[in-house]
Short mmCIF file of C-alpha atoms and ligand atoms in Angstrom, two decimals:
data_model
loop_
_atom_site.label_atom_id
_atom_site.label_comp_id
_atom_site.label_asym_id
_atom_site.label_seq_id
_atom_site.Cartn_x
_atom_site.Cartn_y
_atom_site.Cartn_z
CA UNK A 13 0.00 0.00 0.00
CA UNK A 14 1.41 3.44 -1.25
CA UNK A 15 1.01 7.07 0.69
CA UNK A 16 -0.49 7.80 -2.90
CA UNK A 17 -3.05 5.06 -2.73
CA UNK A 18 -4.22 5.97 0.79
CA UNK A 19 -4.27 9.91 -0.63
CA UNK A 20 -6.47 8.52 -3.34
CA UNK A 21 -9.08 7.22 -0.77
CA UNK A 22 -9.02 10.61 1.39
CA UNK A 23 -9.87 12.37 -1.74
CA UNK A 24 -12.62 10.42 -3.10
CA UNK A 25 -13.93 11.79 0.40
CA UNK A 26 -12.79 15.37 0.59
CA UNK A 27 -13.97 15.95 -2.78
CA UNK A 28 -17.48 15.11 -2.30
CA UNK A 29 -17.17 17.03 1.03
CA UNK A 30 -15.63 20.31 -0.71
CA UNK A 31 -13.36 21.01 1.99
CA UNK A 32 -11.18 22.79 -0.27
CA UNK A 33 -7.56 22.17 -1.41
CA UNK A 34 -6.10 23.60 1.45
CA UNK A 35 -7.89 21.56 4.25
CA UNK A 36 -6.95 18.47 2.14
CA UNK A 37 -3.07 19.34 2.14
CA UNK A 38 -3.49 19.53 5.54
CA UNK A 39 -5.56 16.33 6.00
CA UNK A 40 -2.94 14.73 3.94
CA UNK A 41 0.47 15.48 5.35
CA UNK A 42 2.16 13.95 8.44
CA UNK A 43 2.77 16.25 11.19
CA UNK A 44 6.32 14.40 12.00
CA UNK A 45 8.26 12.13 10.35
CA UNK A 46 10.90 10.62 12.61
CA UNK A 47 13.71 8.17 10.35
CA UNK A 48 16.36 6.65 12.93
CA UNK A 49 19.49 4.66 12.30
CA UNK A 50 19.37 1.83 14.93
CA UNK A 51 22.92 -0.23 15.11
CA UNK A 52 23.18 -3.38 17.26
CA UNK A 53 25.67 -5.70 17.88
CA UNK A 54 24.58 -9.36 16.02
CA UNK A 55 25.14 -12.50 18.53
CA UNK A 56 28.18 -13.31 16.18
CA UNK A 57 29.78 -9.99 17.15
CA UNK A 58 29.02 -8.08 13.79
CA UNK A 59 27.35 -4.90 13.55
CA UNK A 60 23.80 -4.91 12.65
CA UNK A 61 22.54 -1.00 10.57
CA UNK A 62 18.67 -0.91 10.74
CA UNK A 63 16.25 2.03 9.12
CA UNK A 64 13.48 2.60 11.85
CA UNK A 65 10.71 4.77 11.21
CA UNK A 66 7.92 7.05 13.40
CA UNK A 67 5.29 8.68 11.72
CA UNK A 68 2.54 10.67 13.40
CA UNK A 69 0.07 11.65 11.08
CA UNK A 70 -3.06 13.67 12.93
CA UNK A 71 -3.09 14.44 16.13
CA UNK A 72 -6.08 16.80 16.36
CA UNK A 73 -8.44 14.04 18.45
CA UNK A 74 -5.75 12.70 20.89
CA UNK A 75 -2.28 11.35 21.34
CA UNK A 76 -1.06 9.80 18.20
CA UNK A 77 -1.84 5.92 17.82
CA UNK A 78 -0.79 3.01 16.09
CA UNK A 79 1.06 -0.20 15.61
CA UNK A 80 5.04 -0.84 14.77
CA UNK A 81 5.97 -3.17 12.15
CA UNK A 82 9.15 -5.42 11.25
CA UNK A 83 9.22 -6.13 8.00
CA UNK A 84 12.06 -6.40 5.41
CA UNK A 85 10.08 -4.26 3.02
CA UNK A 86 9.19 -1.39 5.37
CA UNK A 87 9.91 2.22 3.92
CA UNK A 88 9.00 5.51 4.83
CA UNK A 89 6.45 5.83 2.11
CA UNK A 90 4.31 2.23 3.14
CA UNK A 91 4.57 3.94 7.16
CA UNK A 92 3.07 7.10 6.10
CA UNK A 93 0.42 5.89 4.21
CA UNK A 94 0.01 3.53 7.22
CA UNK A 95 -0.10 6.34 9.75
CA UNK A 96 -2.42 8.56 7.53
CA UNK A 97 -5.42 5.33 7.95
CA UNK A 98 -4.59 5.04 12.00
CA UNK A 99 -6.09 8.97 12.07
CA UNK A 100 -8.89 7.78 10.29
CA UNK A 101 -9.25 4.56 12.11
CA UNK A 102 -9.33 5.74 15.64
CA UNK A 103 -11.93 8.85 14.04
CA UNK A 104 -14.50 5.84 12.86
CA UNK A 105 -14.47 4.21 15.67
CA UNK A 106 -14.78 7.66 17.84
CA UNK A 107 -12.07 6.68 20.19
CA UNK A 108 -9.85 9.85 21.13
CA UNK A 109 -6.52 9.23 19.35
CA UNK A 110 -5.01 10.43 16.40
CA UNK A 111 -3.29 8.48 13.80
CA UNK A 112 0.56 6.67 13.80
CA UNK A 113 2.89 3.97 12.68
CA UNK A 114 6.26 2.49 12.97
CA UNK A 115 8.10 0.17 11.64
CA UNK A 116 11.58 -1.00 11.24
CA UNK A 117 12.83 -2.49 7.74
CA UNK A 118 14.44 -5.74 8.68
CA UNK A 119 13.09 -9.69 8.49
CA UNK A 120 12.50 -10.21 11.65
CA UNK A 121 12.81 -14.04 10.82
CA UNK A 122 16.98 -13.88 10.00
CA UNK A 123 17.48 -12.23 13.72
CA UNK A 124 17.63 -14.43 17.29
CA UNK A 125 15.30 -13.28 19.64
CA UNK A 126 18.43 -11.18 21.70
CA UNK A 127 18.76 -9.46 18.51
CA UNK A 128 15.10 -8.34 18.57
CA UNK A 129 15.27 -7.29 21.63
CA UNK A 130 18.42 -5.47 21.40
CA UNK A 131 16.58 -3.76 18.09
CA UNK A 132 13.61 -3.07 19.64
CA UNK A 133 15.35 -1.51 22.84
CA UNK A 134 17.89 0.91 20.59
CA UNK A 135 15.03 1.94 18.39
CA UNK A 136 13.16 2.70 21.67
CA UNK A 137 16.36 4.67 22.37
CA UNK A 138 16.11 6.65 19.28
CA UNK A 139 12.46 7.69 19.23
CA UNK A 140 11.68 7.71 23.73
CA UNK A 141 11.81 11.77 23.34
CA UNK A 142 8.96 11.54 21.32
CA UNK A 143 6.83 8.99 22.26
CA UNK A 144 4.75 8.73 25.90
CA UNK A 145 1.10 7.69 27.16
CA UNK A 146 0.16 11.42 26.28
CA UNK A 147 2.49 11.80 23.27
CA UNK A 148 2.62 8.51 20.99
CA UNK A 149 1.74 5.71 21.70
CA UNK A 150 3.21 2.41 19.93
CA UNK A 151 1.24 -0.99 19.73
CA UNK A 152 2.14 -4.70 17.48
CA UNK A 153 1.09 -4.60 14.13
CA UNK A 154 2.89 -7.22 11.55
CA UNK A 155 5.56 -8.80 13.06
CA UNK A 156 5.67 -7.44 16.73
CA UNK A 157 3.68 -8.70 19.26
CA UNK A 158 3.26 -8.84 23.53
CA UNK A 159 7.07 -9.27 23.63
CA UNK A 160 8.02 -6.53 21.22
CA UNK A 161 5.70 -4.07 23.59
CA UNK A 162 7.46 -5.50 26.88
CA UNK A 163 11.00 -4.15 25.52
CA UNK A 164 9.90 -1.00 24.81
CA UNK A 165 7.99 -0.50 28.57
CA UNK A 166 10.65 -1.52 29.81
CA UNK A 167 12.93 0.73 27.60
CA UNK A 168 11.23 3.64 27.60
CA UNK A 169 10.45 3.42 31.56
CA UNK A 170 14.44 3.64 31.94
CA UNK A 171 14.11 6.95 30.93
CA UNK A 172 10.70 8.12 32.18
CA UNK A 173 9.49 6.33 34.97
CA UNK A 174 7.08 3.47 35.06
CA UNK A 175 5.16 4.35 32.16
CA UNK A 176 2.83 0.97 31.36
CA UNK A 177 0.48 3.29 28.58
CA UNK A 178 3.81 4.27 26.45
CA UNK A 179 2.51 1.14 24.52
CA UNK A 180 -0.27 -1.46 23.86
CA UNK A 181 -0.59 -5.03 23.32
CA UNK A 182 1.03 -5.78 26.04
CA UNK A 183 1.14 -9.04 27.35
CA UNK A 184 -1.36 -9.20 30.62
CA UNK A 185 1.19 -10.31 33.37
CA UNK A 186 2.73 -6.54 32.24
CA UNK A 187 -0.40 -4.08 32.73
CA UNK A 188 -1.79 -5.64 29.43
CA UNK A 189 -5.66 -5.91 28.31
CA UNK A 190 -8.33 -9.25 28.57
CA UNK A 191 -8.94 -9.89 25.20
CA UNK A 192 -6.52 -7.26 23.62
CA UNK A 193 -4.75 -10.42 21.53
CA UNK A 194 -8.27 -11.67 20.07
CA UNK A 195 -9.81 -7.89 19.69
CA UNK A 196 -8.76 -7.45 15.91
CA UNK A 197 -10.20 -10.79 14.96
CA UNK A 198 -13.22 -10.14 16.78
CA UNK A 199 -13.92 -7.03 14.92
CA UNK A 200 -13.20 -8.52 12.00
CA UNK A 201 -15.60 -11.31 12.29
CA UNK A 202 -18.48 -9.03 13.95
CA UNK A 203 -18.19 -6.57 10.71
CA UNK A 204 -18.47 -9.61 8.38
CA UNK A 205 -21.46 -11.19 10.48
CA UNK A 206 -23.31 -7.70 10.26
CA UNK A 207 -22.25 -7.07 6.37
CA UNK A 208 -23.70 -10.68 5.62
CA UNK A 209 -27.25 -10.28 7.31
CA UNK A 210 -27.34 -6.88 5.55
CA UNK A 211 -26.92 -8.74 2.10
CA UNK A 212 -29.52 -11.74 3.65
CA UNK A 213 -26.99 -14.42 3.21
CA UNK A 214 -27.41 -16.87 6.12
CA UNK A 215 -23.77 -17.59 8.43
CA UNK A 216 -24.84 -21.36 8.48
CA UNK A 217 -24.44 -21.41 4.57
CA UNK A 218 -21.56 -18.74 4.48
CA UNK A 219 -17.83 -20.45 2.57
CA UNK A 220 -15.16 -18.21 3.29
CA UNK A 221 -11.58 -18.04 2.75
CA UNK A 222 -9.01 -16.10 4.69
CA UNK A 223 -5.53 -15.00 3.68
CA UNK A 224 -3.04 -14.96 6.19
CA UNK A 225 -3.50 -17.19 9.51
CA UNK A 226 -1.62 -14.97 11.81
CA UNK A 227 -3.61 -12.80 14.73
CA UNK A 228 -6.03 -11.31 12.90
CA UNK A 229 -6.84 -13.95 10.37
CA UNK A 230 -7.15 -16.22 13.10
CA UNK A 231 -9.24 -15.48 15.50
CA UNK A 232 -11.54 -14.33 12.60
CA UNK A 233 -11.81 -17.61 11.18
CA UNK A 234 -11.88 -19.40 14.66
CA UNK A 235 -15.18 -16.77 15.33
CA UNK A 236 -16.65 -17.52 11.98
CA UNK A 237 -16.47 -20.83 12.32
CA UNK A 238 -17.91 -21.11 15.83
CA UNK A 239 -21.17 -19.19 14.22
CA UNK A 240 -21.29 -21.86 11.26
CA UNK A 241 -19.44 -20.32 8.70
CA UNK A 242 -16.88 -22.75 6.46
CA UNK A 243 -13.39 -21.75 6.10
CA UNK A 244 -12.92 -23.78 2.13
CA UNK A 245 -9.42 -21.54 1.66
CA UNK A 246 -6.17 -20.21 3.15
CA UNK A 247 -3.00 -18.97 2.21
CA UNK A 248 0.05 -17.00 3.08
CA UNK A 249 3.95 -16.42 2.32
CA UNK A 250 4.09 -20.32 2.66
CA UNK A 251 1.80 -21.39 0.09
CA UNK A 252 -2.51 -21.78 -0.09
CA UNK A 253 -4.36 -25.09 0.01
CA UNK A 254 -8.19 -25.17 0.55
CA UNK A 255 -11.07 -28.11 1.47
CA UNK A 256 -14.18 -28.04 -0.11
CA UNK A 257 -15.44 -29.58 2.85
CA UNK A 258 -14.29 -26.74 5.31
CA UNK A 259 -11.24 -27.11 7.48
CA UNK A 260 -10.80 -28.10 10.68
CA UNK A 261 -10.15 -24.40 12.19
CA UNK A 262 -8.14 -25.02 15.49
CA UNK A 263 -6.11 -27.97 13.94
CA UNK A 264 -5.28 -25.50 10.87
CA UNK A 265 -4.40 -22.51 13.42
CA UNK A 266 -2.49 -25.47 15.54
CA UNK A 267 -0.43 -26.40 12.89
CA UNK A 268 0.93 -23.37 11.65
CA UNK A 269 1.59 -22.20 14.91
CA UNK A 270 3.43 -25.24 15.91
CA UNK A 271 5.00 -25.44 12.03
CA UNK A 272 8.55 -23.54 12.14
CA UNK A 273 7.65 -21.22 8.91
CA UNK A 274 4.51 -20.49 10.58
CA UNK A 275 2.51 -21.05 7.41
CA UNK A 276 -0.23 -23.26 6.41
CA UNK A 277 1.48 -25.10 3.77
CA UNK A 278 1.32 -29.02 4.28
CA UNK A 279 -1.37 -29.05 6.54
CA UNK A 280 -3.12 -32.33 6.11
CA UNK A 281 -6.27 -33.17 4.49
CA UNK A 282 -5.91 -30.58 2.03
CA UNK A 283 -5.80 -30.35 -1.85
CA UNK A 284 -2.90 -27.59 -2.42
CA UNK A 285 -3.82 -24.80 -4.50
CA UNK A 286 -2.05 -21.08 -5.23
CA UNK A 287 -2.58 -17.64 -5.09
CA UNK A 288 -4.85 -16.79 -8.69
CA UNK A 289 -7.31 -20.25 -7.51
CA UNK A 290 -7.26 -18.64 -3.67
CA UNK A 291 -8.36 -15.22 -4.93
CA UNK A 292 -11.29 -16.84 -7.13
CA UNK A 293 -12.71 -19.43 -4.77
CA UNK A 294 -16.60 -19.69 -4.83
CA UNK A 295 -16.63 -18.59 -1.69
CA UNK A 296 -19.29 -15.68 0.20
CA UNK A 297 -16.59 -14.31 1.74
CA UNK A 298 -12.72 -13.18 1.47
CA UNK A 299 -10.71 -11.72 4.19
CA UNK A 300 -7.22 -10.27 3.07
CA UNK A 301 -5.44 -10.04 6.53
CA UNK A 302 -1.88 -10.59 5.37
CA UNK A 303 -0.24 -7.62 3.50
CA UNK A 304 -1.16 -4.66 2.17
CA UNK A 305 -1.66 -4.14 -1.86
CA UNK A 306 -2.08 -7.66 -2.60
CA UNK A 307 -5.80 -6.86 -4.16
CA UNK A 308 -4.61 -5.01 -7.74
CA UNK A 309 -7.54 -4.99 -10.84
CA UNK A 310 -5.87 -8.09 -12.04
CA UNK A 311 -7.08 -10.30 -9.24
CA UNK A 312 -9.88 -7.88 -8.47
CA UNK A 313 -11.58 -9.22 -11.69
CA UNK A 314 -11.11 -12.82 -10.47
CA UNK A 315 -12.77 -12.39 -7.02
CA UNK A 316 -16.26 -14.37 -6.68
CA UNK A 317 -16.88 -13.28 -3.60
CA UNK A 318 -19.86 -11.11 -2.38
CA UNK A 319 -18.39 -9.16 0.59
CA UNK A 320 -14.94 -8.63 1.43
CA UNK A 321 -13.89 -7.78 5.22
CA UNK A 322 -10.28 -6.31 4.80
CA UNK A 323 -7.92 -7.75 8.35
CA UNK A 324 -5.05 -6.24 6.90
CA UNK A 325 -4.38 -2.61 6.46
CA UNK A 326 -4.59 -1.48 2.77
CA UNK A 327 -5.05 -4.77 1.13
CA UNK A 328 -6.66 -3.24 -2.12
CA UNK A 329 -5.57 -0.84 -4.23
CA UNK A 330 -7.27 1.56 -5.18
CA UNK A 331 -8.26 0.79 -8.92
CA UNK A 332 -9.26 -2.64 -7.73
CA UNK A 333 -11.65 -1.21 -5.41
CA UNK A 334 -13.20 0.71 -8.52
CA UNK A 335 -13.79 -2.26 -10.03
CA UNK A 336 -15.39 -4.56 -7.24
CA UNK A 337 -17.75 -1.47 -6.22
CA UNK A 338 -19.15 -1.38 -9.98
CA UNK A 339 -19.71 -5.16 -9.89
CA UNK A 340 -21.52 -4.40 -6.49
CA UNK A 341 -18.77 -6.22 -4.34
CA UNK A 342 -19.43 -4.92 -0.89
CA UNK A 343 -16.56 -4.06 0.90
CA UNK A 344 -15.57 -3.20 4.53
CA UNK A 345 -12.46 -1.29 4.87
CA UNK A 346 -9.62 -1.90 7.00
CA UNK A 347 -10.31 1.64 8.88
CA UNK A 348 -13.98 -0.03 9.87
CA UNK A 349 -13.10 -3.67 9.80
CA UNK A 350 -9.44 -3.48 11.63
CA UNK A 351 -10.33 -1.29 14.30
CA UNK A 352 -11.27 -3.32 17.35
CA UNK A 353 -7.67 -3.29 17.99
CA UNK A 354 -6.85 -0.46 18.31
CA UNK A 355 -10.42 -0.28 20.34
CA UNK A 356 -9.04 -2.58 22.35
CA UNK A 357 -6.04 -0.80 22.82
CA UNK A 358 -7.75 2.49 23.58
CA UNK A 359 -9.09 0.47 27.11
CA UNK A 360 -6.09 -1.06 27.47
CA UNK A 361 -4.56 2.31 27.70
CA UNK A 362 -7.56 3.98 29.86
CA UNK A 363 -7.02 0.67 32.61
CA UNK A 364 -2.90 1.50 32.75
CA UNK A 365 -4.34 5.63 33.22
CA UNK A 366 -7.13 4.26 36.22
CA UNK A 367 -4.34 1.16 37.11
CA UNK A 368 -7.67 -0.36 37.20
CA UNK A 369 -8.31 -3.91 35.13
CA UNK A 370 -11.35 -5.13 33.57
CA UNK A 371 -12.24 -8.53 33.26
CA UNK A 372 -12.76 -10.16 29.46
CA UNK A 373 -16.56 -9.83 29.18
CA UNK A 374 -16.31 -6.33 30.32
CA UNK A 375 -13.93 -5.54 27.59
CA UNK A 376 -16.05 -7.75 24.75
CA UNK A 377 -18.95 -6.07 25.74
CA UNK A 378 -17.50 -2.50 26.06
CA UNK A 379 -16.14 -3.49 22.48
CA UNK A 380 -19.16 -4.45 20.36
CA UNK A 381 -20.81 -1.78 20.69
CA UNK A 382 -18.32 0.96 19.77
CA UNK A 383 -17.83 -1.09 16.57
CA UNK A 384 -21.63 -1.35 15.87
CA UNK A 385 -22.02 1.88 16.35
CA UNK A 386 -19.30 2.72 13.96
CA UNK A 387 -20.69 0.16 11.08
CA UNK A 388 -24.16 1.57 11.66
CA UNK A 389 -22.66 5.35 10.78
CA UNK A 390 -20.94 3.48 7.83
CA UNK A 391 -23.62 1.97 6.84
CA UNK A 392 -25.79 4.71 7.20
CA UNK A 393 -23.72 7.15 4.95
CA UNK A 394 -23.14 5.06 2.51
CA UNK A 395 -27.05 4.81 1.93
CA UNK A 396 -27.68 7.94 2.30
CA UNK A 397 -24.95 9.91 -0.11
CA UNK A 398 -25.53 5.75 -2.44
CA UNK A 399 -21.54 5.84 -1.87
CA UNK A 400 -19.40 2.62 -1.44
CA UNK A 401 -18.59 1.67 2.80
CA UNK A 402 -15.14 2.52 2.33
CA UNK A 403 -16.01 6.41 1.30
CA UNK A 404 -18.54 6.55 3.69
CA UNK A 405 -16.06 5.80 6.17
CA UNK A 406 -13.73 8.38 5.42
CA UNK A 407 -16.12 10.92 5.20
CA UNK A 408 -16.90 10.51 8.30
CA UNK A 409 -13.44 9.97 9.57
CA UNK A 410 -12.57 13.60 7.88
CA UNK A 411 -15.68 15.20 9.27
CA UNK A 412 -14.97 14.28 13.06
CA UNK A 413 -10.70 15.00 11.93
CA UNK A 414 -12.49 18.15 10.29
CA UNK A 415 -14.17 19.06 13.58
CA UNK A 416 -11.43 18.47 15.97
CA UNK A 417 -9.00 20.84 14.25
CA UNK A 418 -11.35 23.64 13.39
CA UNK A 419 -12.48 23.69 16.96
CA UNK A 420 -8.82 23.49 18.35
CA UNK A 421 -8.14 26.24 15.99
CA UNK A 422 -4.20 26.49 14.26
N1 LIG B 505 -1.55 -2.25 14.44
C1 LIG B 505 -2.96 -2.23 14.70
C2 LIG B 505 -3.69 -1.46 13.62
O1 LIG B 505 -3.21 -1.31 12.53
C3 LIG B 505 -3.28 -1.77 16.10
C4 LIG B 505 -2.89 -0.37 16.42
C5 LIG B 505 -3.05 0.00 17.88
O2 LIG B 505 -3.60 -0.79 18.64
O3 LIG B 505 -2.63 1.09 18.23
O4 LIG B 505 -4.81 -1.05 13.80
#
């Protein structure tokens, strides 16, 4: 996913809005861009040069927000247009953050687990001045997980204080959230039951296939499936197979967690297939929640599914999206669809501000309804104005952005 793709979304919004071109230069850039050198000494005694990146995008609602990637293809360009959908995110969802993201180009995969940590620590050291609970604050996205967030606590408490909301995600033992691991998924699957008894289709006949079995795609599938739905395919970097028949979900998210490549390539009992067949499966359902940009017109025209609930952040591009919306492909966007983690996130955060912890049904049931309220909205607009979900969305994302900064003032 490009800066310029995301830019392309924000205008199909701001130009039905007529906010003007200078409102949407402002909308569009980021307010900081922060691009470290982090150096590290390998376990072999080499010396290890990483690019690390902090972008903070909007800040007019709140503290900037958002997740912190490793990934070998990571550049400034894929973390600002990254940073630019966490403002929108956090505006759909009306929780009071602005938008952010990180991420440090390296394959996380080639380093030992010291060397992580050492990396994550000495990027912590390079950015602590201008992150903080009230300032920035950091979260997992692809890649980085409870540990990842640990380190930097840790880290950035060295210089600060005990400071458990610098980051969330964290794992619970360290002032981390019930259900904070599963919240993504959750959101995921409760946009994608909602989308699919707005189009009548009944759950209990619903095939789906999900790309990408990682945290997101995951618990998705394992929540679709509990409600009847059939997960028929699945891929990632690994390979794709698929079973007419629907897999077994918590032996398929078993095996690739117990399989060294993490993928679920060999998994047994089913027929192997590739990327062009896992893109046109007759299924109801897709879920990208891998990578971004993997959704370009080419594969666009071979999608057979009905409604798409985008997991990952900027999975299609933006001339792909023209095409499924004039062949009446509903889709939900990733700034609708993603955001019960960073939901999830936002009462992480408020428990480390109260040091006060809520138990797991508190937080599922303090989440649903933010996220129902947010599809309703969606939903609502997009009737309304007869507009796609995913420009509904950011016209409302830009109108509460909008809001925030007029009434702040310059
Ligand atoms: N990385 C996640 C996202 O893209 C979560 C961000 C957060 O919790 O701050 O939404």
């Amino acid at each position: 996913m490009s800066y310029e793709d995301t830019l392309r979304y924000l205008t199909g919004a701001t130009r039905i809005m007529g906010v003007g071109a200078r409102i949407e230069r402002l909308l569009m850039l980021p307010s900081r861009q922060l691009k470290v050198e982090i150096a590290i000494e390998m376990d072999d005694g080499s010396v290890g040069v990483y690019e690390g990146f902090r972008i903070q995008h909007n800040g007019a609602r709140g503290p900037f927000k958002g997740g912190l990637r490793f990934h070998q293809e990571v550049d400034q360009d894929e973390v600002n247009a990254l940073a630019s959908l966490m403002s929108w995110k956090t505006a759909v969802v009306g929780i009071p953050f602005g938008g952010a993201k990180g991420g440090v180009q390296v394959d996380p995969h080639e380093l030992s687990v010291r060397e992580l940590e050492r990396l994550t620590r000495k990027f912590t050291d390079q950015i602590h001045n201008f992150i903080g609970p009230d300032l920035d604050i950091p979260a997992p996205d692809v890649n980085t997980g409870g540990e990842h967030m640990a380190w930097i606590m840790d880290q950035y408490s060295k210089y600060h204080g005990y400071s458990p909301g610098v980051v969330t995600g964290k794992p619970i033992e360290l002032s981390g959230s019930q259900g904070r691991v599963a919240a993504t998924g959750r959101g995921v699957a409760l946009c994608a039951l909602w989308a699919l008894a707005d189009l009548g289709i009944d759950i209990g006949q619903v095939r789906f296939a999900v790309q990408g079995l990682g945290n997101v795609g995951s618990w998705a599938s394992r929540i679709l499936g509990q409600h009847g739905a059939k997960l028929v395919a699945v891929g990632d970097h690994g390979g794709y197979i698929e079973n007419a028949d629907g897999f077994d979900i918590d032996g398929l998210i078993k095996h690739v967690e117990q399989n060294p490549n993490r993928s679920v390539a060999g998994f047994a009992g089913s027929d192997v297939s590739d990327f062009e067949a896992f893109f046109a499966s007759d299924v109801d359902l897709l879920i990208p929640a891998a990578l971004g940009g993997v959704i370009d017109e080419k594969v666009a025209e071979s999608i057979r599914a009905r409604l798409i609930v985008e997991g990952a952040n900027g999975p299609t591009k933006p001339d792909a999206h023209q095409h499924l919306v004039e062949r009446d492909v509903v889709i939900i966007p990733d700034i609708l669809a993603n955001a019960g983690g960073v939901t999830c996130s936002y009462f992480e955060w408020v428990q480390n501000t109260q040091r006060f912890y809520w138990s797991e049904e508190e937080v599922n049931g303090r989440l649903e309804p933010i996220l129902r309220n947010a599809y309703d909205e969606v939903t609502t607009i997009a009737r309304a104005k007869k507009l796609d979900h995913r420009t509904a969305a950011f016209i409302m994302a830009v109108r509460e952005v909008g809001k925030a900064t007029a009434l702040r003032g310059l």
